[in-house]
PDB file of C-alpha atoms in Angstrom:
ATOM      1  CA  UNK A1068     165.539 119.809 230.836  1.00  0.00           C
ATOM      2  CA  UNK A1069     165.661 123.109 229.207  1.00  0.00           C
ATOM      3  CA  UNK A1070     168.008 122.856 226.144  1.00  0.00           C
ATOM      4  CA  UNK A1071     169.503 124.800 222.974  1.00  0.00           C
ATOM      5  CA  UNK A1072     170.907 122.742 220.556  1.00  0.00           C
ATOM      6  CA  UNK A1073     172.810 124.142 217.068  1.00  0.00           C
ATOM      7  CA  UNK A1074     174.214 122.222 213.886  1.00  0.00           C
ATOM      8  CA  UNK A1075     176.838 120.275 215.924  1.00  0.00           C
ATOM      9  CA  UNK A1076     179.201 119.803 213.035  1.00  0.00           C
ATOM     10  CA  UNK A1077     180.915 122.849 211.788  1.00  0.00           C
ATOM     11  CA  UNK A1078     179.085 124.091 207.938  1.00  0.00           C
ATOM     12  CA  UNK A1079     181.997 124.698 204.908  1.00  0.00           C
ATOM     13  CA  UNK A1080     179.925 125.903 201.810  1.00  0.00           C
ATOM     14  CA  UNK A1081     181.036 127.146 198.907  1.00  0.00           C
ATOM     15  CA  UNK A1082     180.681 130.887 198.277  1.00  0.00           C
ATOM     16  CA  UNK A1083     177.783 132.204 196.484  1.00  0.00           C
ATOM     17  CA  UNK A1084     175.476 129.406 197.671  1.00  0.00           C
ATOM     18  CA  UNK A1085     173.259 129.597 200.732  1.00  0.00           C
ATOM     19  CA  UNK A1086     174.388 129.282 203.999  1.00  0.00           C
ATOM     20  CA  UNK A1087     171.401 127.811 206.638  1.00  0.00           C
ATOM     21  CA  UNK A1088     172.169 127.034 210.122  1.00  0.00           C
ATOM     22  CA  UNK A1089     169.565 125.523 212.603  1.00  0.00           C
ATOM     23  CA  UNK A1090     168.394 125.925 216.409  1.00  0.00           C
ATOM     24  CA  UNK A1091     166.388 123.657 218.276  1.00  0.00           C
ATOM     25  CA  UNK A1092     165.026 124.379 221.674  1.00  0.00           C
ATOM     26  CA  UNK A1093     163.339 122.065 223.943  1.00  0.00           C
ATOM     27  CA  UNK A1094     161.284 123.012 227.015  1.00  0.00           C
ATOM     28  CA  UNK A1095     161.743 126.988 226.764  1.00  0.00           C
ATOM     29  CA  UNK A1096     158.541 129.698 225.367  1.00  0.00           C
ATOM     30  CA  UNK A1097     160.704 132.242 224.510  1.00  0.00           C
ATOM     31  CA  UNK A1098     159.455 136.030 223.941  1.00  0.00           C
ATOM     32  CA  UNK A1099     162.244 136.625 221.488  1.00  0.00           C
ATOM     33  CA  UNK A1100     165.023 134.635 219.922  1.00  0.00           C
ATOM     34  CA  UNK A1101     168.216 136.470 218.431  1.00  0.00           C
ATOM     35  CA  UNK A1102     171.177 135.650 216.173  1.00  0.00           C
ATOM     36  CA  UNK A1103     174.571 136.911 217.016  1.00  0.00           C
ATOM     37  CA  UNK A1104     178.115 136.610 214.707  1.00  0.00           C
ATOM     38  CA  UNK A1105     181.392 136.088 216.492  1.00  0.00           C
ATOM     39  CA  UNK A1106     184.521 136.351 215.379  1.00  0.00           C
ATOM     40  CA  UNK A1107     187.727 134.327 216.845  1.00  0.00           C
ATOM     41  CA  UNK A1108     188.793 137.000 219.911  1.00  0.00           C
ATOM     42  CA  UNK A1109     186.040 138.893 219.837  1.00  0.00           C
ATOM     43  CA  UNK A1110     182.469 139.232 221.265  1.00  0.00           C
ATOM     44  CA  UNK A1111     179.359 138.580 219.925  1.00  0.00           C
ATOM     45  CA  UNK A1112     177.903 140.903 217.510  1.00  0.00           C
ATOM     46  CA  UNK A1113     173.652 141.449 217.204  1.00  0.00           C
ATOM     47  CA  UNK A1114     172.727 139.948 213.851  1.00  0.00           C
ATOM     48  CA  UNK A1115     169.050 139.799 213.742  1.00  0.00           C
ATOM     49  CA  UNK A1116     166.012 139.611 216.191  1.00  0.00           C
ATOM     50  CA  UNK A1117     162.725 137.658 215.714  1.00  0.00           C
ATOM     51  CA  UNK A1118     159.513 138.256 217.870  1.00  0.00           C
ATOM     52  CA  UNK A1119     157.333 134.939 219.056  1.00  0.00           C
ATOM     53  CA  UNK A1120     154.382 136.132 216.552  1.00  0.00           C
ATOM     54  CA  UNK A1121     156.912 136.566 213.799  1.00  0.00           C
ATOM     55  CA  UNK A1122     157.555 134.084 211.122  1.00  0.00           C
ATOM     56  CA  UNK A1123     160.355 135.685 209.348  1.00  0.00           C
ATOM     57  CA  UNK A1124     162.463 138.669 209.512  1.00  0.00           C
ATOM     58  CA  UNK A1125     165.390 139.949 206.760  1.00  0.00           C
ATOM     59  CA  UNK A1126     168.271 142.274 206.549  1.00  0.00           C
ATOM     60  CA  UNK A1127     170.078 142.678 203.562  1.00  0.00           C
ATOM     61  CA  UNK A1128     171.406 139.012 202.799  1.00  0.00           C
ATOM     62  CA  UNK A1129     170.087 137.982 206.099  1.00  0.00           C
ATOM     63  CA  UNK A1130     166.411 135.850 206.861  1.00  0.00           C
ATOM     64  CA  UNK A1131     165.280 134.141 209.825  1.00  0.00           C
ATOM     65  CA  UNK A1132     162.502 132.304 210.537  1.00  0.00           C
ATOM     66  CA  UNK A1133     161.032 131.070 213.621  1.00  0.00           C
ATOM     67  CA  UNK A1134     158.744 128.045 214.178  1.00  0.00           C
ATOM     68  CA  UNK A1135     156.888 127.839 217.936  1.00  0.00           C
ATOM     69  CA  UNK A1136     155.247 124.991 217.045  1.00  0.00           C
ATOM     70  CA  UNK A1137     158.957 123.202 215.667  1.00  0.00           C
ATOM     71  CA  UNK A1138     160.477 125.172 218.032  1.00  0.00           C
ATOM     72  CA  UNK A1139     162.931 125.718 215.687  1.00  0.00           C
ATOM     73  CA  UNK A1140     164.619 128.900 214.274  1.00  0.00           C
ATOM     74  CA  UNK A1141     166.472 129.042 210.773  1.00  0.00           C
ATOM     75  CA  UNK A1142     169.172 131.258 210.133  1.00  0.00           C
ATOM     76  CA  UNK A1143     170.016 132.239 206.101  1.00  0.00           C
ATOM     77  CA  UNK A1144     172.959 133.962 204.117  1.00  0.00           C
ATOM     78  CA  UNK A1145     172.115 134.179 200.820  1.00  0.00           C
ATOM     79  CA  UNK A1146     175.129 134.690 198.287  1.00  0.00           C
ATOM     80  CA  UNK A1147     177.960 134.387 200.573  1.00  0.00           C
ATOM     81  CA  UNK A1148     180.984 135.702 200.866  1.00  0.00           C
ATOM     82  CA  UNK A1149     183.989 134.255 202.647  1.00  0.00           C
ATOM     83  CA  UNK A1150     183.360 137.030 204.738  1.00  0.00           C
ATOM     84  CA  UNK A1151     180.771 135.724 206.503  1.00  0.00           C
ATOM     85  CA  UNK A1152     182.891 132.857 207.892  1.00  0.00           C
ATOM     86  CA  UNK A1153     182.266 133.462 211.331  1.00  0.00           C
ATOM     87  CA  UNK A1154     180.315 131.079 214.455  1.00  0.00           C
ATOM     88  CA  UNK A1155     176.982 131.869 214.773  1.00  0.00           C
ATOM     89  CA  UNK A1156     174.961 132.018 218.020  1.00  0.00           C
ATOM     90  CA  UNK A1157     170.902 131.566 218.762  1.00  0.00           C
ATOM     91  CA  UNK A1158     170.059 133.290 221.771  1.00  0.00           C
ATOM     92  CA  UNK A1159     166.698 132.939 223.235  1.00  0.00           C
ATOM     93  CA  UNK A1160     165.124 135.609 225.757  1.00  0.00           C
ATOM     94  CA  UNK A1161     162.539 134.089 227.781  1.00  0.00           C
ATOM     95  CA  UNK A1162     160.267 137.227 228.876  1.00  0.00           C
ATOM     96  CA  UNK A1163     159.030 140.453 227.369  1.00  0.00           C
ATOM     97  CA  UNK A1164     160.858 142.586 230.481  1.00  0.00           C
ATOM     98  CA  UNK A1165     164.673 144.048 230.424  1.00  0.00           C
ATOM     99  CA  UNK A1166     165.298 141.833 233.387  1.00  0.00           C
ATOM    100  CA  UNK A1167     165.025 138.561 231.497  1.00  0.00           C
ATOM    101  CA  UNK A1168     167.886 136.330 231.113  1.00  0.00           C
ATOM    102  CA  UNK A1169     169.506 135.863 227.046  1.00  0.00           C
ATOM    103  CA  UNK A1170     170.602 132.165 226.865  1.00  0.00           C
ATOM    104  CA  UNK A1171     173.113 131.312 224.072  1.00  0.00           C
ATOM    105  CA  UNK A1172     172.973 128.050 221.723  1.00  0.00           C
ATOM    106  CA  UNK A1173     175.954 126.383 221.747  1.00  0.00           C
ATOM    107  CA  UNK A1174     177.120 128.472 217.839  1.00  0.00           C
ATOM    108  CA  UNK A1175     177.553 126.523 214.635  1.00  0.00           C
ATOM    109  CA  UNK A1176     181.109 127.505 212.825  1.00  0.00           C
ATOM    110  CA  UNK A1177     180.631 128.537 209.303  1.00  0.00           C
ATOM    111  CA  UNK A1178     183.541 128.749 206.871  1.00  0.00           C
ATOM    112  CA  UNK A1179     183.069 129.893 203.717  1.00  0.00           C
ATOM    113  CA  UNK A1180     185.044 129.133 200.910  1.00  0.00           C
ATOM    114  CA  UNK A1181     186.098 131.003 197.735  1.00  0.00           C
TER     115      UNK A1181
ATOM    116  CA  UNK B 977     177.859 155.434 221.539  1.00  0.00           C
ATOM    117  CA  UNK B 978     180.944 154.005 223.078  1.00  0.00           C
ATOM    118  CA  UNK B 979     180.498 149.758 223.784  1.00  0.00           C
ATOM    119  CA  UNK B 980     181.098 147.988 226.179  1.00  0.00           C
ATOM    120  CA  UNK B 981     184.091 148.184 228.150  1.00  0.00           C
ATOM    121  CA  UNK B 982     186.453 145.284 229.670  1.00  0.00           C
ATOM    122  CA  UNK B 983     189.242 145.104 231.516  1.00  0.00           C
ATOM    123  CA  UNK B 984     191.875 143.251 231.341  1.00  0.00           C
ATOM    124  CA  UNK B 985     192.200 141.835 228.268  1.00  0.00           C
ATOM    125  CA  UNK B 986     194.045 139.219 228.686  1.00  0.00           C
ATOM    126  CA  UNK B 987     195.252 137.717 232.325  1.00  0.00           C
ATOM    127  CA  UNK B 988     197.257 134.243 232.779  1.00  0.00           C
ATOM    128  CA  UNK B 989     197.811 133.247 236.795  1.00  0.00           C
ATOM    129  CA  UNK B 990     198.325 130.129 238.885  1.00  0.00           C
ATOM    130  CA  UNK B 991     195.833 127.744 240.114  1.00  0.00           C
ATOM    131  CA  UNK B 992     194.561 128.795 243.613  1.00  0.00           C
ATOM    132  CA  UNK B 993     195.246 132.650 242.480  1.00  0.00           C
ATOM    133  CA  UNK B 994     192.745 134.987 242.453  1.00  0.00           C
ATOM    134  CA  UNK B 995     191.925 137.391 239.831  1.00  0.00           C
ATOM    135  CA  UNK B 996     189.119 140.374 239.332  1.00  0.00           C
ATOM    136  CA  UNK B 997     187.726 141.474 236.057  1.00  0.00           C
ATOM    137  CA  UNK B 998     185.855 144.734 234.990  1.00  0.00           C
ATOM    138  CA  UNK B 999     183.167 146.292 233.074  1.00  0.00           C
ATOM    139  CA  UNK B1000     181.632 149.634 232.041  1.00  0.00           C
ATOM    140  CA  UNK B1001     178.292 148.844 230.415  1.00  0.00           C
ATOM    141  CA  UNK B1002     176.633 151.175 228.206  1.00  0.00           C
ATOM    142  CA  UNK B1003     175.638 154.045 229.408  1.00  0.00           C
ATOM    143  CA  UNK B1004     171.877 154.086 230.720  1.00  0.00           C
ATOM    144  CA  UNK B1005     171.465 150.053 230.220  1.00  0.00           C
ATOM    145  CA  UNK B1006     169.995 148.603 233.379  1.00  0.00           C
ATOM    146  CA  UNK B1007     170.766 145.249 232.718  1.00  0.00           C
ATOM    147  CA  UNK B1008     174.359 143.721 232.595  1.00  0.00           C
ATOM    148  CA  UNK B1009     175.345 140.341 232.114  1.00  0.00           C
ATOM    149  CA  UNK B1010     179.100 138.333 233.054  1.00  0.00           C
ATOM    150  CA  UNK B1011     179.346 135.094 230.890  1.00  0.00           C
ATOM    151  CA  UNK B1012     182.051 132.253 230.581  1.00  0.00           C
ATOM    152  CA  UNK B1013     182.709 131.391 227.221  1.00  0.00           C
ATOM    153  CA  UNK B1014     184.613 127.703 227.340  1.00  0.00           C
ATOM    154  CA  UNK B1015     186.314 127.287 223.900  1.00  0.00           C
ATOM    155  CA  UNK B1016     184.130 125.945 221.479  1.00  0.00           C
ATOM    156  CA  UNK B1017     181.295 126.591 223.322  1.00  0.00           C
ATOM    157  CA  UNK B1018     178.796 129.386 223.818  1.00  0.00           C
ATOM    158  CA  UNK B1019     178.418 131.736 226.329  1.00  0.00           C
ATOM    159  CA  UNK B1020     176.900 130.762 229.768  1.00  0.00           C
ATOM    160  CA  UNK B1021     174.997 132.876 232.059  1.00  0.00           C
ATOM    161  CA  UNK B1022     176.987 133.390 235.305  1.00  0.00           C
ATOM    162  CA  UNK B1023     175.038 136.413 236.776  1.00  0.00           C
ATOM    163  CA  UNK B1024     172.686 138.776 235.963  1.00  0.00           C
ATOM    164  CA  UNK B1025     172.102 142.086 237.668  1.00  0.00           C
ATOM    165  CA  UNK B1026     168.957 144.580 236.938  1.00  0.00           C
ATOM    166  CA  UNK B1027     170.894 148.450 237.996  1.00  0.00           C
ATOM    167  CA  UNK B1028     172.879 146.983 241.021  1.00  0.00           C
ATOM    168  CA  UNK B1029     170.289 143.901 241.880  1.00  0.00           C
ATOM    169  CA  UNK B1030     171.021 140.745 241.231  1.00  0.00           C
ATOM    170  CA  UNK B1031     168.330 138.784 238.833  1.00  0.00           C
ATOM    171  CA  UNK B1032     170.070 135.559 238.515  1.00  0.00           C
ATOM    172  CA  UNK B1033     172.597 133.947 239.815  1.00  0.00           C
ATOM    173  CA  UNK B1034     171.992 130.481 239.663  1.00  0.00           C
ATOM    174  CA  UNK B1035     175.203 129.024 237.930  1.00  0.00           C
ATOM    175  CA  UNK B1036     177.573 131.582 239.519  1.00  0.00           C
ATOM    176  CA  UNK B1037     180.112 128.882 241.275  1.00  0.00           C
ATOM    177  CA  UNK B1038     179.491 131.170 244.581  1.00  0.00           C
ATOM    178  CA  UNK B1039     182.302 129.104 246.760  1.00  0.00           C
ATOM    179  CA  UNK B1040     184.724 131.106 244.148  1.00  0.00           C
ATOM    180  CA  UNK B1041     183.244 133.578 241.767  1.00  0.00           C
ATOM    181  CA  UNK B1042     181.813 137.072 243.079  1.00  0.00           C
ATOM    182  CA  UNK B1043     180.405 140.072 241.725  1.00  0.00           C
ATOM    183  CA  UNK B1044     179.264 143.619 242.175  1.00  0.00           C
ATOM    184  CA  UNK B1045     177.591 146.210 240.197  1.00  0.00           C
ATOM    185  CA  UNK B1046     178.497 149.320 242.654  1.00  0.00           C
ATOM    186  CA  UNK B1047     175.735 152.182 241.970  1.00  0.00           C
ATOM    187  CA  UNK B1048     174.273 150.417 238.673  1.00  0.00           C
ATOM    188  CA  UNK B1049     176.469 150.958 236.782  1.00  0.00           C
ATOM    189  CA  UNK B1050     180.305 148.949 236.252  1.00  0.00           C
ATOM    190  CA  UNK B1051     180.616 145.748 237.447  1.00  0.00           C
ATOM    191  CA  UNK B1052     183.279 143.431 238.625  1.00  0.00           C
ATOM    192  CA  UNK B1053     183.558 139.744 238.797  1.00  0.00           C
ATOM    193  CA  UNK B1054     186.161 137.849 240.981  1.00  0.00           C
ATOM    194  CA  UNK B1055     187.557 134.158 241.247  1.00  0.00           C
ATOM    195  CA  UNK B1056     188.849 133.380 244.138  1.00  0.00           C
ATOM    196  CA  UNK B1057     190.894 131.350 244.004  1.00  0.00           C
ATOM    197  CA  UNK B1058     191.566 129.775 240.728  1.00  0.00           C
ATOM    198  CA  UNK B1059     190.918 126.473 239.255  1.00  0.00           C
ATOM    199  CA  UNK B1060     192.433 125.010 236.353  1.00  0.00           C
ATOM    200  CA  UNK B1061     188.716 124.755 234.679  1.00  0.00           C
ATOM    201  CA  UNK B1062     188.069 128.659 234.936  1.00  0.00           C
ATOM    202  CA  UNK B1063     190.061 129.361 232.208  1.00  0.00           C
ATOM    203  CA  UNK B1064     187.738 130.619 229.914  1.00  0.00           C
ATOM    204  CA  UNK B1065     186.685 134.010 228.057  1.00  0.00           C
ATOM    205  CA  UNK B1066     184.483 136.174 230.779  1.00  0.00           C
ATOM    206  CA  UNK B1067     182.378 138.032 228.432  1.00  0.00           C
ATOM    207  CA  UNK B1068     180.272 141.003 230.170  1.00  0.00           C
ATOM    208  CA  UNK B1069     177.109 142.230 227.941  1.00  0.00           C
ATOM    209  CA  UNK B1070     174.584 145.217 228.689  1.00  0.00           C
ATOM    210  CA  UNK B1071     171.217 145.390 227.692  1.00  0.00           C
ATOM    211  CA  UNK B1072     168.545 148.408 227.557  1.00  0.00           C
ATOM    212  CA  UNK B1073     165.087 146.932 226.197  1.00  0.00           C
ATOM    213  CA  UNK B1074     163.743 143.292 225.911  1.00  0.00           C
ATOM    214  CA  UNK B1075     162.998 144.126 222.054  1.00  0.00           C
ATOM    215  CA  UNK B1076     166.707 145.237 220.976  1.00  0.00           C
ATOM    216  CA  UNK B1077     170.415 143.806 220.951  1.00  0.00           C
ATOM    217  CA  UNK B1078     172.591 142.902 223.714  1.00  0.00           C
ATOM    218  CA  UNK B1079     176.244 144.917 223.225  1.00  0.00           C
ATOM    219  CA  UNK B1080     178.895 142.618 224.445  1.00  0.00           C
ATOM    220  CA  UNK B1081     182.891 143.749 225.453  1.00  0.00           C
ATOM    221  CA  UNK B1082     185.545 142.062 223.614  1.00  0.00           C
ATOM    222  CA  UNK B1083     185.699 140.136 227.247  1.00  0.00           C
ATOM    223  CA  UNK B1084     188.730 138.566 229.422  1.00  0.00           C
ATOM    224  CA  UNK B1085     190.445 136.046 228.155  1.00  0.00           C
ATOM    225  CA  UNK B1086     191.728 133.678 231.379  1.00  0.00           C
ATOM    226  CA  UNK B1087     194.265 131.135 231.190  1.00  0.00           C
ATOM    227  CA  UNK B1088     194.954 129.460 234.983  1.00  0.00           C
ATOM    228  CA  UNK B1089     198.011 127.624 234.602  1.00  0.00           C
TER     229      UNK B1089
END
């Protein structure tokens, strides 16, 4: 079956240090994967995206990296800030066309702390 | 450009009730999505429509939930009726190229009671 697992367990770092949050996917090729933030009552917000043929991407205190052959995408915040304490979400887009679905990870809580 | 728009915020009914939420995607995105958002979860697909198609809707409870997307553009998604396990957050994202973000509302939050 087609699955997208994230860190199960919540992640509580301490700030400054480097936040990295995992997603595993079994049984999907996907075209893209994404990262999205979301905030308690809120929607998700577009972090990052990462094409199949891409190993890494950054913005600002952002990276991701994206393994086909792991299947596996890494997420990074470097220096952080309790600021970023916030769940995270994969999202994988199967297809290269607008009409493809975007399937969410479960989201890994982060929680930052001074 | 404005987001996406969703309507009500917040709605809290009886079991067996039925209740409608809206959306105004972005303007000119083609694609919209309605998710369910179970607390501590993430977001599941519930229906996808391409201008007022429908892609997917292959884990849309159909014996309850509906939805529309009148002239490609807002949408509406209705239970009917209620169970106690819809209570949920109904997210509704748009989408304009395969390459770029998804803009999601702030979504419903549903408590069935």
């Amino acid at each position: 079956s087609q699955k997208i697992e994230q860190n199960s367990e919540a992640l509580n770092i301490q700030e400054g240090k480097t936040a990295t949050l995992t997603c595993n996917y079994t049984n999907y090729s996907p075209a893209y994967l994404q990262w999205y933030r979301q905030d308690p009552g809120r929607g998700p917000v577009f972090l990052l995206l990462i094409r199949e043929n891409e190993k890494e991407k950054r913005k600002e205190r952002l990276k991701v990296t994206f393994d086909t052959t792991l299947k596996q995408s890494l997420f990074h915040i470097t220096a952080s800030q309790p600021a970023d304490s916030a769940t995270y979400l994969c999202a994988l887009i199967p297809g290269y066309s607008s009409a493809s679905k975007i399937i969410f990870g479960s989201g890994t809580r982060l929680s930052i702390r001074p | 450009e404005a987001g996406v728009a969703q309507s009500p915020r917040y709605k809290i009914i009886e079991k067996r009730q039925s209740v409608a939420f809206w959306c105004n995607p972005i303007s000119g995105h083609a694609t919209l999505y309605w998710y369910q958002q179970i607390l501590g979860q993430g977001p599941k697909l519930l229906i996808q429509f391409q201008n007022n198609g429908v892609v997917d809707d292959s884990q849309l409870p159909k014996d309850r939930f509906s939805a529309e997307r009148l002239k490609g553009v807002d949408s509406t998604l209705k239970i009917q009726p209620a169970k106690l396990e819809d209570s949920a957050v109904y997210l509704c994202a748009s989408w304009g190229q395969p390459n770029t973000e998804a803009f999601f509302g702030q979504g419903t939050r549903l408590t069935v009671v």
